[in-house]
Amino acid sequence: MKIKLLKGDITKLVVDGIVNAANTSLLGGGGVDGAIHRAGGKLILEDCVAIRNRQGGCKVGEAVITTAGNLSAKKVIHTVGPRWNNNQSNEPQKLESCYLNVLKLAEENQLSSLAIPNISTGIYRFPKGKAAQIAIKTIQAHKGNSLQEVIFVCYDEENYQLYQNILDA
Ligand code: AR6
């Protein structure tokens, strides 16, 4: 499985799957979540509402999958990252669990390429360096079956530099 690094807007990518940093309500929000719902249109929200009605949203560390609506992708995988709480609420384990559950859904749905944003490092304020280590370690440990390519998509320069340094090392 190839791992790539890109800087930019994840909603513009042509890939099988786009990962969203959602919240437990699955009803949208700011940051990358807002951008994905705006660009993907109402079909994504409709799927999210159906999942809510079935199972009552999505817990921290878990993931759900929906259509990608108007995006140039087949699916969106929504995962809910932990809100940083001074490392007092198992945030690293919860973030790792996000990546593991995203990979599981990607494989189950036979996706071959996946774009992932820097989950929890915006509004949820998880320290970026620590989050990058967890993201890269968890993705690198995965033996791709359907998955041939994972693209880390950084929106801000700080995350991009952190990812580049770890991936180059
Ligand atoms: N493409 C790629 N990355 C982006 C984009 C984009 N278009 N926009 C922002 N980012 P955040 P969180 C980056 O805040 O910290 C929402 O309201 C951003 O620079 O989107 O997990 C949800 O509904 C940052 O590095 O997600 C939740 O309530 C990364 O995406 C809450 O925010 C994640 O930042 C989740 O907070």
mmCIF file of C-alpha atoms and ligand atoms in Angstrom:
data_model
loop_
_atom_site.group_PDB
_atom_site.id
_atom_site.type_symbol
_atom_site.label_atom_id
_atom_site.label_comp_id
_atom_site.label_asym_id
_atom_site.label_seq_id
_atom_site.Cartn_x
_atom_site.Cartn_y
_atom_site.Cartn_z
ATOM 1 C CA MET A 1 0.000 0.000 0.000
ATOM 2 C CA LYS A 2 1.429 3.349 -1.095
ATOM 3 C CA ILE A 3 1.318 6.325 1.270
ATOM 4 C CA LYS A 4 1.292 9.825 -0.193
ATOM 5 C CA LEU A 5 1.233 13.333 1.226
ATOM 6 C CA LEU A 6 -0.641 16.266 -0.297
ATOM 7 C CA LYS A 7 -1.385 19.813 0.745
ATOM 8 C CA GLY A 8 -4.807 21.181 -0.130
ATOM 9 C CA ASP A 9 -8.557 20.793 -0.008
ATOM 10 C CA ILE A 10 -9.644 17.165 0.424
ATOM 11 C CA THR A 11 -12.984 17.796 -1.341
ATOM 12 C CA LYS A 12 -11.149 18.311 -4.660
ATOM 13 C CA LEU A 13 -9.521 14.880 -4.774
ATOM 14 C CA VAL A 14 -10.451 12.108 -7.174
ATOM 15 C CA VAL A 15 -10.215 8.993 -4.997
ATOM 16 C CA ASP A 16 -12.473 6.081 -4.012
ATOM 17 C CA GLY A 17 -12.935 7.256 -0.454
ATOM 18 C CA ILE A 18 -12.725 10.550 1.407
ATOM 19 C CA VAL A 19 -12.505 10.565 5.192
ATOM 20 C CA ASN A 20 -14.417 13.156 7.188
ATOM 21 C CA ALA A 21 -13.562 14.436 10.694
ATOM 22 C CA ALA A 22 -17.151 14.486 11.923
ATOM 23 C CA ASN A 23 -18.831 14.833 15.325
ATOM 24 C CA THR A 24 -21.045 12.348 17.164
ATOM 25 C CA SER A 25 -24.237 13.894 15.744
ATOM 26 C CA LEU A 26 -23.170 13.211 12.127
ATOM 27 C CA LEU A 27 -25.158 16.309 11.172
ATOM 28 C CA GLY A 28 -22.235 18.369 9.890
ATOM 29 C CA GLY A 29 -20.248 21.189 11.429
ATOM 30 C CA GLY A 30 -17.307 23.463 10.668
ATOM 31 C CA GLY A 31 -13.811 22.642 9.396
ATOM 32 C CA VAL A 32 -13.389 19.758 6.986
ATOM 33 C CA ASP A 33 -16.839 18.423 7.947
ATOM 34 C CA GLY A 34 -18.488 21.642 6.724
ATOM 35 C CA ALA A 35 -16.407 21.608 3.536
ATOM 36 C CA ILE A 36 -17.340 17.981 2.732
ATOM 37 C CA HIS A 37 -21.069 18.526 3.310
ATOM 38 C CA ARG A 38 -21.053 21.767 1.272
ATOM 39 C CA ALA A 39 -19.231 20.192 -1.663
ATOM 40 C CA GLY A 40 -20.972 16.808 -1.461
ATOM 41 C CA GLY A 41 -24.516 18.125 -1.175
ATOM 42 C CA LYS A 42 -27.614 16.848 0.565
ATOM 43 C CA LEU A 43 -27.261 13.152 -0.287
ATOM 44 C CA ILE A 44 -24.453 12.830 2.263
ATOM 45 C CA LEU A 45 -26.583 14.403 4.988
ATOM 46 C CA GLU A 46 -29.520 12.153 4.073
ATOM 47 C CA ASP A 47 -27.336 9.064 4.555
ATOM 48 C CA CYS A 48 -26.047 10.467 7.849
ATOM 49 C CA VAL A 49 -29.595 11.052 9.078
ATOM 50 C CA ALA A 50 -30.522 7.464 8.143
ATOM 51 C CA ILE A 51 -27.547 6.170 10.156
ATOM 52 C CA ARG A 52 -28.578 8.370 13.112
ATOM 53 C CA ASN A 53 -32.093 6.984 12.967
ATOM 54 C CA ARG A 54 -30.688 3.454 12.910
ATOM 55 C CA GLN A 55 -27.939 3.665 15.527
ATOM 56 C CA GLY A 56 -28.051 7.145 17.049
ATOM 57 C CA GLY A 57 -24.991 8.859 15.561
ATOM 58 C CA CYS A 58 -21.366 7.754 15.814
ATOM 59 C CA LYS A 59 -19.240 7.371 18.950
ATOM 60 C CA VAL A 60 -15.778 8.883 19.387
ATOM 61 C CA GLY A 61 -13.212 6.546 17.797
ATOM 62 C CA GLU A 62 -15.783 4.857 15.565
ATOM 63 C CA ALA A 63 -16.622 5.346 11.883
ATOM 64 C CA VAL A 64 -19.569 5.090 9.474
ATOM 65 C CA ILE A 65 -19.757 5.138 5.687
ATOM 66 C CA THR A 66 -22.074 7.053 3.321
ATOM 67 C CA THR A 67 -22.408 8.016 -0.298
ATOM 68 C CA ALA A 68 -20.096 10.798 -1.494
ATOM 69 C CA GLY A 69 -22.885 12.764 -3.190
ATOM 70 C CA ASN A 70 -21.445 15.293 -5.633
ATOM 71 C CA LEU A 71 -17.829 14.635 -4.666
ATOM 72 C CA SER A 72 -15.490 12.845 -7.093
ATOM 73 C CA ALA A 73 -15.354 9.853 -4.774
ATOM 74 C CA LYS A 74 -17.502 6.765 -4.248
ATOM 75 C CA LYS A 75 -17.815 6.981 -0.489
ATOM 76 C CA VAL A 76 -17.241 9.221 2.488
ATOM 77 C CA ILE A 77 -16.098 7.575 5.716
ATOM 78 C CA HIS A 78 -17.065 9.712 8.697
ATOM 79 C CA THR A 79 -15.080 9.213 11.872
ATOM 80 C CA VAL A 80 -15.326 11.105 15.140
ATOM 81 C CA GLY A 81 -11.974 12.088 16.585
ATOM 82 C CA PRO A 82 -11.418 12.792 20.282
ATOM 83 C CA ARG A 83 -11.527 16.334 21.611
ATOM 84 C CA TRP A 84 -8.133 17.048 23.263
ATOM 85 C CA ASN A 85 -8.486 17.012 27.054
ATOM 86 C CA ASN A 86 -4.859 17.309 28.236
ATOM 87 C CA ASN A 87 -4.326 13.606 27.628
ATOM 88 C CA GLN A 88 -6.713 12.706 30.424
ATOM 89 C CA SER A 89 -9.342 10.851 28.408
ATOM 90 C CA ASN A 90 -7.356 8.268 26.403
ATOM 91 C CA GLU A 91 -7.258 10.642 23.445
ATOM 92 C CA PRO A 92 -4.289 8.885 21.711
ATOM 93 C CA GLN A 93 -6.021 5.499 21.843
ATOM 94 C CA LYS A 94 -9.260 7.038 20.589
ATOM 95 C CA LEU A 95 -7.471 8.705 17.681
ATOM 96 C CA GLU A 96 -5.745 5.430 16.768
ATOM 97 C CA SER A 97 -9.132 3.740 16.878
ATOM 98 C CA CYS A 98 -10.469 6.300 14.347
ATOM 99 C CA TYR A 99 -7.783 5.337 11.841
ATOM 100 C CA LEU A 100 -8.260 1.600 12.469
ATOM 101 C CA ASN A 101 -12.034 1.810 11.988
ATOM 102 C CA VAL A 102 -11.606 3.926 8.843
ATOM 103 C CA LEU A 103 -9.253 1.280 7.397
ATOM 104 C CA LYS A 104 -11.683 -1.487 8.307
ATOM 105 C CA LEU A 105 -14.586 0.211 6.508
ATOM 106 C CA ALA A 106 -12.407 1.038 3.496
ATOM 107 C CA GLU A 107 -11.409 -2.622 3.125
ATOM 108 C CA GLU A 108 -14.949 -3.924 3.725
ATOM 109 C CA ASN A 109 -16.195 -1.611 0.968
ATOM 110 C CA GLN A 110 -13.389 -2.537 -1.412
ATOM 111 C CA LEU A 111 -12.015 0.967 -1.762
ATOM 112 C CA SER A 112 -8.646 1.142 -3.496
ATOM 113 C CA SER A 113 -7.677 4.738 -2.709
ATOM 114 C CA LEU A 114 -8.411 6.801 0.370
ATOM 115 C CA ALA A 115 -7.799 10.456 1.273
ATOM 116 C CA ILE A 116 -7.551 11.269 5.002
ATOM 117 C CA PRO A 117 -7.471 14.678 6.698
ATOM 118 C CA ASN A 118 -5.638 15.428 9.962
ATOM 119 C CA ILE A 119 -8.408 14.206 12.257
ATOM 120 C CA SER A 120 -8.893 16.078 15.573
ATOM 121 C CA THR A 121 -6.159 18.670 14.890
ATOM 122 C CA GLY A 122 -8.491 21.594 14.136
ATOM 123 C CA ILE A 123 -11.512 22.434 16.259
ATOM 124 C CA TYR A 124 -10.767 19.468 18.583
ATOM 125 C CA ARG A 125 -7.223 20.818 19.285
ATOM 126 C CA PHE A 126 -5.332 17.509 19.480
ATOM 127 C CA PRO A 127 -1.591 18.436 19.383
ATOM 128 C CA LYS A 128 -0.581 18.218 15.736
ATOM 129 C CA GLY A 129 2.788 16.478 16.189
ATOM 130 C CA LYS A 130 1.339 13.736 18.374
ATOM 131 C CA ALA A 131 -1.625 13.293 16.028
ATOM 132 C CA ALA A 132 0.647 12.993 12.981
ATOM 133 C CA GLN A 133 2.707 10.269 14.707
ATOM 134 C CA ILE A 134 -0.421 8.259 15.505
ATOM 135 C CA ALA A 135 -1.904 8.708 12.023
ATOM 136 C CA ILE A 136 1.250 7.687 10.180
ATOM 137 C CA LYS A 137 2.118 4.778 12.498
ATOM 138 C CA THR A 138 -1.392 3.326 12.232
ATOM 139 C CA ILE A 139 -1.635 3.663 8.459
ATOM 140 C CA GLN A 140 1.904 2.330 7.911
ATOM 141 C CA ALA A 141 1.105 -0.763 9.970
ATOM 142 C CA HIS A 142 -1.851 -1.618 7.733
ATOM 143 C CA LYS A 143 -1.426 -4.349 5.149
ATOM 144 C CA GLY A 144 -3.582 -3.177 2.269
ATOM 145 C CA ASN A 145 -5.970 -5.698 0.756
ATOM 146 C CA SER A 146 -8.274 -3.648 -1.480
ATOM 147 C CA LEU A 147 -6.488 -0.500 -0.411
ATOM 148 C CA GLN A 148 -3.613 0.358 -2.725
ATOM 149 C CA GLU A 149 -3.106 3.999 -1.819
ATOM 150 C CA VAL A 150 -3.655 6.248 1.190
ATOM 151 C CA ILE A 151 -3.209 10.000 0.793
ATOM 152 C CA PHE A 152 -2.727 12.193 3.852
ATOM 153 C CA VAL A 153 -4.254 15.541 2.944
ATOM 154 C CA CYS A 154 -2.975 18.467 5.001
ATOM 155 C CA TYR A 155 -4.749 21.783 4.806
ATOM 156 C CA ASP A 156 -2.348 23.835 6.897
ATOM 157 C CA GLU A 157 1.396 24.248 6.413
ATOM 158 C CA GLU A 158 2.232 23.178 9.976
ATOM 159 C CA ASN A 159 0.606 19.770 9.564
ATOM 160 C CA TYR A 160 2.141 19.371 6.102
ATOM 161 C CA GLN A 161 5.652 19.983 7.489
ATOM 162 C CA LEU A 162 5.089 17.629 10.417
ATOM 163 C CA TYR A 163 3.897 14.832 8.121
ATOM 164 C CA GLN A 164 6.739 15.426 5.678
ATOM 165 C CA ASN A 165 9.337 15.211 8.456
ATOM 166 C CA ILE A 166 7.947 11.955 9.840
ATOM 167 C CA LEU A 167 7.460 10.348 6.420
ATOM 168 C CA ASP A 168 10.993 11.362 5.322
ATOM 169 C CA ALA A 169 12.635 10.007 8.480
HETATM 170 N N1 AR6 B 1 -9.519 19.766 3.347
HETATM 171 C C1 AR6 B 1 -8.613 19.127 4.126
HETATM 172 N N2 AR6 B 1 -8.404 19.426 5.426
HETATM 173 C C2 AR6 B 1 -9.157 20.417 5.960
HETATM 174 C C3 AR6 B 1 -10.134 21.126 5.220
HETATM 175 C C4 AR6 B 1 -10.305 20.756 3.862
HETATM 176 N N3 AR6 B 1 -11.204 21.350 3.077
HETATM 177 N N4 AR6 B 1 -10.707 22.041 6.055
HETATM 178 C C5 AR6 B 1 -10.095 21.909 7.257
HETATM 179 N N5 AR6 B 1 -9.147 20.943 7.205
HETATM 180 P P1 AR6 B 1 -11.435 20.082 11.843
HETATM 181 P P2 AR6 B 1 -11.547 18.228 14.130
HETATM 182 C C6 AR6 B 1 -8.238 20.460 8.265
HETATM 183 O O1 AR6 B 1 -11.618 21.258 12.717
HETATM 184 O O2 AR6 B 1 -10.414 18.936 14.776
HETATM 185 C C7 AR6 B 1 -16.252 20.027 12.935
HETATM 186 O O3 AR6 B 1 -17.102 21.085 13.302
HETATM 187 C C8 AR6 B 1 -7.905 21.365 9.406
HETATM 188 O O4 AR6 B 1 -6.870 22.280 9.044
HETATM 189 O O5 AR6 B 1 -12.142 20.049 10.561
HETATM 190 O O6 AR6 B 1 -11.523 16.740 14.076
HETATM 191 C C9 AR6 B 1 -16.882 18.678 13.208
HETATM 192 O O7 AR6 B 1 -18.276 18.688 12.977
HETATM 193 C C10 AR6 B 1 -7.414 20.372 10.451
HETATM 194 O O8 AR6 B 1 -6.034 20.094 10.283
HETATM 195 O O9 AR6 B 1 -11.823 18.702 12.622
HETATM 196 C C11 AR6 B 1 -16.555 18.466 14.657
HETATM 197 O O10 AR6 B 1 -17.475 19.141 15.491
HETATM 198 C C12 AR6 B 1 -8.196 19.093 10.127
HETATM 199 O O11 AR6 B 1 -8.839 19.332 8.868
HETATM 200 C C13 AR6 B 1 -15.183 19.094 14.816
HETATM 201 O O12 AR6 B 1 -15.108 20.065 13.770
HETATM 202 C C14 AR6 B 1 -9.257 18.740 11.143
HETATM 203 O O13 AR6 B 1 -9.874 19.940 11.609
HETATM 204 C C15 AR6 B 1 -14.090 18.113 14.592
HETATM 205 O O14 AR6 B 1 -12.857 18.708 14.887
#
